[in-house]
Amino acid sequence: MFALYHHDRRPFLAVRPSLPPRLRCVLDFVRGRLGERLDDSERADVLAMLLAHAGSVGLTRVRFLRLIDDEGEEQELLLESADDVRGVALRFGSGEAWDDGLLAEVRKNRWTYFDDVLPALVRLPLDELLALLLPHRLSAGLLHTLLSARSDDDEDLRAAALTLPADSDGAWLRHGLAETLKARATPPVEQCAVQLTRAGPERMRLIKLLATRSPSACRARAAIEALPAEVSSGMPADAARSSRPPSRPWAGRSC
């Protein structure tokens, strides 16, 4: 519909008054994405439609969405997260209206796509959140993602786990909570990539510390970059440093 309306909107506008409310709302969604000015009631209807979809079948499942940006250029958006969806919805209402509306939709507990409703789940009280999560059987990974975005402490999660029902849904959620608590108690593992680069007659081992600024990582980097005395005569430090490949994610970061 987007391409057809963009090519010639006159046939669509001619039949719009006779369309059923839902089809008229879909047409207004296209009009808004093309940058047409809608009146307040039209924008409110589109926003309500988007909220209903986000809280049920999901909008991130749509993936690609075409629209005209502020510069008049056509874009194809990839809807991968709640923030992507929210950005489109802001054409039809305020951020506050979207956030509050999404929270109301989540409380109906008809949602199927975690990515759509994550911001609303973060806002729920813990007891209400766990009650809503029971039938969804989220993976331990998704539950950890959700709880990492919240401020519940470990004791609150342990106490809440004791209140869960003894059925299979409760057992599933208790397992997810236990895995989250275990992950919180496990020290992060520092990862690095090692590359051997030829420089003169010797090889110098270069270590690239990826996305970490911990004290141990900084010490490791300093040790690697300090050229060992036994190879310095055969491999001048300046030559070795000039032969390094382009720096990667940690380049430019101070430890």
mmCIF file of C-alpha atoms in Angstrom:
data_model
loop_
_atom_site.group_PDB
_atom_site.id
_atom_site.type_symbol
_atom_site.label_atom_id
_atom_site.label_comp_id
_atom_site.label_asym_id
_atom_site.label_seq_id
_atom_site.Cartn_x
_atom_site.Cartn_y
_atom_site.Cartn_z
ATOM 1 C CA MET A 1 0.000 0.000 0.000
ATOM 2 C CA PHE A 2 2.873 2.355 0.812
ATOM 3 C CA ALA A 3 4.256 2.307 -2.749
ATOM 4 C CA LEU A 4 0.819 2.582 -4.382
ATOM 5 C CA TYR A 5 -0.272 5.468 -2.170
ATOM 6 C CA HIS A 6 3.057 7.210 -2.679
ATOM 7 C CA HIS A 7 2.634 6.885 -6.440
ATOM 8 C CA ASP A 8 -0.958 8.199 -6.541
ATOM 9 C CA ARG A 9 -2.904 8.973 -3.392
ATOM 10 C CA ARG A 10 -6.070 10.257 -5.055
ATOM 11 C CA PRO A 11 -7.886 6.874 -5.401
ATOM 12 C CA PHE A 12 -7.205 6.068 -1.763
ATOM 13 C CA LEU A 13 -8.420 9.410 -0.468
ATOM 14 C CA ALA A 14 -11.559 9.122 -2.604
ATOM 15 C CA VAL A 15 -12.632 5.874 -0.916
ATOM 16 C CA ARG A 16 -11.286 6.635 2.550
ATOM 17 C CA PRO A 17 -14.599 7.911 4.019
ATOM 18 C CA SER A 18 -16.317 4.626 3.139
ATOM 19 C CA LEU A 19 -13.628 2.329 4.511
ATOM 20 C CA PRO A 20 -14.188 0.314 7.709
ATOM 21 C CA PRO A 21 -12.501 1.930 10.734
ATOM 22 C CA ARG A 22 -9.613 -0.550 10.812
ATOM 23 C CA LEU A 23 -8.760 -0.140 7.122
ATOM 24 C CA ARG A 24 -9.079 3.614 7.463
ATOM 25 C CA CYS A 25 -6.598 3.472 10.356
ATOM 26 C CA VAL A 26 -4.156 1.402 8.287
ATOM 27 C CA LEU A 27 -4.408 3.966 5.496
ATOM 28 C CA ASP A 28 -3.743 6.772 7.966
ATOM 29 C CA PHE A 29 -0.679 4.875 9.186
ATOM 30 C CA VAL A 30 0.645 4.954 5.615
ATOM 31 C CA ARG A 31 -0.220 8.641 5.293
ATOM 32 C CA GLY A 32 1.651 9.444 8.500
ATOM 33 C CA ARG A 33 4.725 7.521 7.369
ATOM 34 C CA LEU A 34 4.683 9.549 4.165
ATOM 35 C CA GLY A 35 4.758 12.747 6.181
ATOM 36 C CA GLU A 36 1.139 13.862 5.716
ATOM 37 C CA ARG A 37 -0.354 15.898 8.518
ATOM 38 C CA LEU A 38 -3.090 13.971 10.341
ATOM 39 C CA ASP A 39 -5.622 15.461 12.724
ATOM 40 C CA ASP A 40 -5.540 14.587 16.419
ATOM 41 C CA SER A 41 -8.185 11.859 16.246
ATOM 42 C CA GLU A 42 -6.477 10.158 13.307
ATOM 43 C CA ARG A 43 -3.127 10.186 15.071
ATOM 44 C CA ALA A 44 -4.699 8.826 18.269
ATOM 45 C CA ASP A 45 -6.359 5.982 16.364
ATOM 46 C CA VAL A 46 -3.077 4.999 14.700
ATOM 47 C CA LEU A 47 -1.217 5.128 18.010
ATOM 48 C CA ALA A 48 -3.840 2.889 19.626
ATOM 49 C CA MET A 49 -3.525 0.422 16.743
ATOM 50 C CA LEU A 50 0.259 0.304 17.081
ATOM 51 C CA LEU A 51 0.026 -0.210 20.835
ATOM 52 C CA ALA A 52 -2.457 -3.051 20.394
ATOM 53 C CA HIS A 53 -0.088 -4.762 17.958
ATOM 54 C CA ALA A 54 2.977 -4.253 20.155
ATOM 55 C CA GLY A 55 1.078 -5.760 23.081
ATOM 56 C CA SER A 56 -0.105 -8.813 21.143
ATOM 57 C CA VAL A 57 1.305 -10.101 17.836
ATOM 58 C CA GLY A 58 4.307 -7.764 18.037
ATOM 59 C CA LEU A 59 5.661 -5.064 15.753
ATOM 60 C CA THR A 60 9.300 -6.159 15.737
ATOM 61 C CA ARG A 61 8.156 -9.180 13.746
ATOM 62 C CA VAL A 62 7.313 -6.775 10.893
ATOM 63 C CA ARG A 63 11.036 -6.118 10.544
ATOM 64 C CA PHE A 64 11.090 -3.761 7.546
ATOM 65 C CA LEU A 65 9.049 -0.578 7.420
ATOM 66 C CA ARG A 66 9.216 2.142 4.789
ATOM 67 C CA LEU A 67 8.726 5.843 5.498
ATOM 68 C CA ILE A 68 9.742 9.327 4.381
ATOM 69 C CA ASP A 69 12.220 11.012 6.719
ATOM 70 C CA ASP A 70 12.391 14.694 7.696
ATOM 71 C CA GLU A 71 14.567 15.447 4.668
ATOM 72 C CA GLY A 72 12.000 13.979 2.304
ATOM 73 C CA GLU A 73 14.066 10.865 1.574
ATOM 74 C CA GLU A 74 12.530 7.414 1.544
ATOM 75 C CA GLN A 75 13.951 5.042 4.159
ATOM 76 C CA GLU A 76 13.513 1.379 4.944
ATOM 77 C CA LEU A 77 13.737 0.843 8.687
ATOM 78 C CA LEU A 78 14.662 -2.404 10.371
ATOM 79 C CA LEU A 79 12.474 -2.857 13.437
ATOM 80 C CA GLU A 80 14.620 -4.869 15.823
ATOM 81 C CA SER A 81 13.829 -3.403 19.227
ATOM 82 C CA ALA A 82 11.245 -1.531 21.243
ATOM 83 C CA ASP A 83 13.209 1.679 20.641
ATOM 84 C CA ASP A 84 12.881 1.223 16.862
ATOM 85 C CA VAL A 85 9.129 0.775 17.193
ATOM 86 C CA ARG A 86 8.840 3.732 19.557
ATOM 87 C CA GLY A 87 10.637 5.954 17.055
ATOM 88 C CA VAL A 88 7.961 5.231 14.455
ATOM 89 C CA ALA A 89 5.134 5.602 16.962
ATOM 90 C CA LEU A 90 6.312 9.121 17.885
ATOM 91 C CA ARG A 91 4.961 10.280 14.530
ATOM 92 C CA PHE A 92 1.500 9.643 15.926
ATOM 93 C CA GLY A 93 1.743 10.602 19.596
ATOM 94 C CA SER A 94 3.991 11.684 22.446
ATOM 95 C CA GLY A 95 6.618 9.538 24.110
ATOM 96 C CA GLU A 96 4.650 9.627 27.362
ATOM 97 C CA ALA A 97 1.498 8.434 25.614
ATOM 98 C CA TRP A 98 3.398 5.559 24.020
ATOM 99 C CA ASP A 99 5.166 4.492 27.226
ATOM 100 C CA ASP A 100 2.005 4.581 29.330
ATOM 101 C CA GLY A 101 -0.024 2.903 26.606
ATOM 102 C CA LEU A 102 2.516 0.093 26.257
ATOM 103 C CA LEU A 103 2.439 -0.469 30.006
ATOM 104 C CA ALA A 104 -1.353 -0.778 29.870
ATOM 105 C CA GLU A 105 -1.133 -3.245 26.987
ATOM 106 C CA VAL A 106 1.469 -5.366 28.783
ATOM 107 C CA ARG A 107 -0.810 -5.655 31.803
ATOM 108 C CA LYS A 108 -3.364 -7.370 29.552
ATOM 109 C CA ASN A 109 -0.680 -10.058 29.142
ATOM 110 C CA ARG A 110 -1.392 -10.847 25.498
ATOM 111 C CA TRP A 111 2.138 -10.075 24.295
ATOM 112 C CA THR A 112 4.138 -12.613 22.335
ATOM 113 C CA TYR A 113 7.332 -10.743 21.372
ATOM 114 C CA PHE A 114 9.675 -9.969 24.267
ATOM 115 C CA ASP A 115 11.554 -7.264 22.337
ATOM 116 C CA ASP A 116 8.376 -5.197 21.905
ATOM 117 C CA VAL A 117 7.442 -5.030 25.574
ATOM 118 C CA LEU A 118 10.800 -5.015 27.401
ATOM 119 C CA PRO A 119 10.596 -1.301 28.429
ATOM 120 C CA ALA A 120 7.145 -1.840 29.953
ATOM 121 C CA LEU A 121 8.181 -5.015 31.792
ATOM 122 C CA VAL A 122 11.047 -3.069 33.349
ATOM 123 C CA ARG A 123 8.551 -0.616 34.890
ATOM 124 C CA LEU A 124 6.331 -3.200 36.614
ATOM 125 C CA PRO A 125 6.540 -3.956 40.349
ATOM 126 C CA LEU A 126 8.415 -7.211 40.897
ATOM 127 C CA ASP A 127 5.458 -9.242 42.180
ATOM 128 C CA GLU A 128 3.272 -8.130 39.270
ATOM 129 C CA LEU A 129 6.078 -8.790 36.813
ATOM 130 C CA LEU A 130 6.618 -12.371 37.962
ATOM 131 C CA ALA A 131 2.885 -13.086 37.875
ATOM 132 C CA LEU A 132 2.781 -11.913 34.250
ATOM 133 C CA LEU A 133 5.884 -13.903 33.304
ATOM 134 C CA LEU A 134 4.672 -17.266 34.616
ATOM 135 C CA PRO A 135 2.794 -18.420 31.489
ATOM 136 C CA HIS A 136 5.409 -17.072 29.069
ATOM 137 C CA ARG A 137 8.258 -19.360 30.152
ATOM 138 C CA LEU A 138 11.034 -16.997 29.126
ATOM 139 C CA SER A 139 14.460 -18.491 28.604
ATOM 140 C CA ALA A 140 16.997 -17.896 31.359
ATOM 141 C CA GLY A 141 18.876 -15.598 28.958
ATOM 142 C CA LEU A 142 15.871 -13.352 28.306
ATOM 143 C CA LEU A 143 14.998 -13.275 32.000
ATOM 144 C CA HIS A 144 18.561 -12.237 32.821
ATOM 145 C CA THR A 145 18.338 -9.485 30.184
ATOM 146 C CA LEU A 146 15.110 -8.219 31.737
ATOM 147 C CA LEU A 147 16.306 -8.312 35.328
ATOM 148 C CA SER A 148 19.602 -6.666 34.382
ATOM 149 C CA ALA A 149 17.596 -3.646 33.213
ATOM 150 C CA ARG A 150 15.840 -3.420 36.593
ATOM 151 C CA SER A 151 17.015 -2.518 40.093
ATOM 152 C CA ASP A 152 15.770 -5.575 42.041
ATOM 153 C CA ASP A 153 18.450 -6.787 44.446
ATOM 154 C CA ASP A 154 19.371 -10.426 44.989
ATOM 155 C CA GLU A 155 17.447 -10.786 48.244
ATOM 156 C CA ASP A 156 14.262 -9.493 46.621
ATOM 157 C CA LEU A 157 14.618 -12.061 43.831
ATOM 158 C CA ARG A 158 15.256 -14.915 46.284
ATOM 159 C CA ALA A 159 12.228 -13.948 48.360
ATOM 160 C CA ALA A 160 10.055 -13.640 45.266
ATOM 161 C CA ALA A 161 11.149 -17.078 44.043
ATOM 162 C CA LEU A 162 9.778 -18.625 47.246
ATOM 163 C CA THR A 163 6.310 -17.244 46.511
ATOM 164 C CA LEU A 164 6.030 -18.807 43.043
ATOM 165 C CA PRO A 165 3.542 -21.655 42.562
ATOM 166 C CA ALA A 166 4.668 -25.270 42.698
ATOM 167 C CA ASP A 167 3.440 -26.086 39.179
ATOM 168 C CA SER A 168 5.574 -26.369 36.043
ATOM 169 C CA ASP A 169 5.291 -22.637 35.240
ATOM 170 C CA GLY A 170 6.564 -21.784 38.707
ATOM 171 C CA ALA A 171 9.411 -24.291 38.429
ATOM 172 C CA TRP A 172 10.434 -22.802 35.077
ATOM 173 C CA LEU A 173 10.532 -19.258 36.443
ATOM 174 C CA ARG A 174 12.351 -20.327 39.623
ATOM 175 C CA HIS A 175 15.015 -21.924 37.454
ATOM 176 C CA GLY A 176 15.392 -18.690 35.473
ATOM 177 C CA LEU A 177 15.723 -16.668 38.676
ATOM 178 C CA ALA A 178 18.338 -19.097 40.007
ATOM 179 C CA GLU A 179 20.332 -18.797 36.776
ATOM 180 C CA THR A 180 20.164 -14.999 36.978
ATOM 181 C CA LEU A 181 21.417 -15.010 40.570
ATOM 182 C CA LYS A 182 24.191 -17.422 39.599
ATOM 183 C CA ALA A 183 25.231 -15.155 36.713
ATOM 184 C CA ARG A 184 25.324 -12.142 39.015
ATOM 185 C CA ALA A 185 27.637 -13.976 41.400
ATOM 186 C CA THR A 186 30.027 -15.115 38.666
ATOM 187 C CA PRO A 187 32.957 -12.759 37.944
ATOM 188 C CA PRO A 188 33.056 -11.569 34.344
ATOM 189 C CA VAL A 189 35.504 -13.349 32.079
ATOM 190 C CA GLU A 190 37.943 -11.094 30.270
ATOM 191 C CA GLN A 191 38.402 -11.983 26.641
ATOM 192 C CA CYS A 192 41.225 -11.053 24.342
ATOM 193 C CA ALA A 193 42.367 -11.838 20.838
ATOM 194 C CA VAL A 194 46.026 -12.603 20.149
ATOM 195 C CA GLN A 195 47.587 -12.021 16.749
ATOM 196 C CA LEU A 196 51.129 -12.827 15.672
ATOM 197 C CA THR A 197 52.612 -10.169 13.418
ATOM 198 C CA ARG A 198 55.946 -10.548 11.627
ATOM 199 C CA ALA A 199 58.301 -7.636 12.168
ATOM 200 C CA GLY A 200 61.857 -8.059 10.904
ATOM 201 C CA PRO A 201 63.519 -11.384 11.766
ATOM 202 C CA GLU A 202 61.415 -11.916 14.885
ATOM 203 C CA ARG A 203 57.762 -12.192 15.727
ATOM 204 C CA MET A 204 56.120 -9.844 18.120
ATOM 205 C CA ARG A 205 52.953 -10.984 19.827
ATOM 206 C CA LEU A 206 50.320 -8.269 19.850
ATOM 207 C CA ILE A 207 47.385 -8.532 22.185
ATOM 208 C CA LYS A 208 44.185 -6.675 21.436
ATOM 209 C CA LEU A 209 42.032 -6.214 24.474
ATOM 210 C CA LEU A 210 38.430 -6.048 23.381
ATOM 211 C CA ALA A 211 35.920 -3.824 25.168
ATOM 212 C CA THR A 212 37.494 -3.962 28.611
ATOM 213 C CA ARG A 213 39.209 -1.398 30.820
ATOM 214 C CA SER A 214 39.692 -3.453 33.979
ATOM 215 C CA PRO A 215 42.973 -3.106 35.907
ATOM 216 C CA SER A 216 44.128 -6.611 34.991
ATOM 217 C CA ALA A 217 43.457 -6.021 31.315
ATOM 218 C CA CYS A 218 45.366 -2.755 31.407
ATOM 219 C CA ARG A 219 48.328 -4.447 33.077
ATOM 220 C CA ALA A 220 48.254 -7.189 30.441
ATOM 221 C CA ARG A 221 48.226 -4.651 27.657
ATOM 222 C CA ALA A 222 51.107 -2.706 29.189
ATOM 223 C CA ALA A 223 53.153 -5.906 29.570
ATOM 224 C CA ILE A 224 52.617 -6.918 25.951
ATOM 225 C CA GLU A 225 53.433 -3.487 24.598
ATOM 226 C CA ALA A 226 56.687 -3.367 26.558
ATOM 227 C CA LEU A 227 59.147 -4.926 24.110
ATOM 228 C CA PRO A 228 61.178 -7.757 25.755
ATOM 229 C CA ALA A 229 64.901 -6.979 26.016
ATOM 230 C CA GLU A 230 65.946 -10.275 24.423
ATOM 231 C CA VAL A 231 64.291 -9.403 21.096
ATOM 232 C CA SER A 232 64.840 -5.665 21.037
ATOM 233 C CA SER A 233 68.169 -5.912 19.262
ATOM 234 C CA GLY A 234 66.732 -7.908 16.382
ATOM 235 C CA MET A 235 63.431 -6.100 16.238
ATOM 236 C CA PRO A 236 63.532 -2.362 16.950
ATOM 237 C CA ALA A 237 60.538 -1.163 18.909
ATOM 238 C CA ASP A 238 59.690 1.600 16.429
ATOM 239 C CA ALA A 239 59.647 -0.832 13.504
ATOM 240 C CA ALA A 240 57.494 -3.262 15.401
ATOM 241 C CA ARG A 241 54.975 -0.620 16.366
ATOM 242 C CA SER A 242 54.795 0.768 12.818
ATOM 243 C CA SER A 243 53.927 -2.695 11.514
ATOM 244 C CA ARG A 244 50.880 -3.123 13.720
ATOM 245 C CA PRO A 245 47.564 -3.633 11.920
ATOM 246 C CA PRO A 246 44.852 -0.979 12.330
ATOM 247 C CA SER A 247 43.610 -0.860 15.890
ATOM 248 C CA ARG A 248 40.228 -2.369 16.704
ATOM 249 C CA PRO A 249 37.547 -1.730 19.342
ATOM 250 C CA TRP A 250 39.897 -0.605 22.151
ATOM 251 C CA ALA A 251 41.818 1.854 20.016
ATOM 252 C CA GLY A 252 41.895 5.316 21.486
ATOM 253 C CA ARG A 253 40.607 4.208 24.893
ATOM 254 C CA SER A 254 42.736 4.999 27.896
ATOM 255 C CA CYS A 255 42.998 2.401 30.615
#
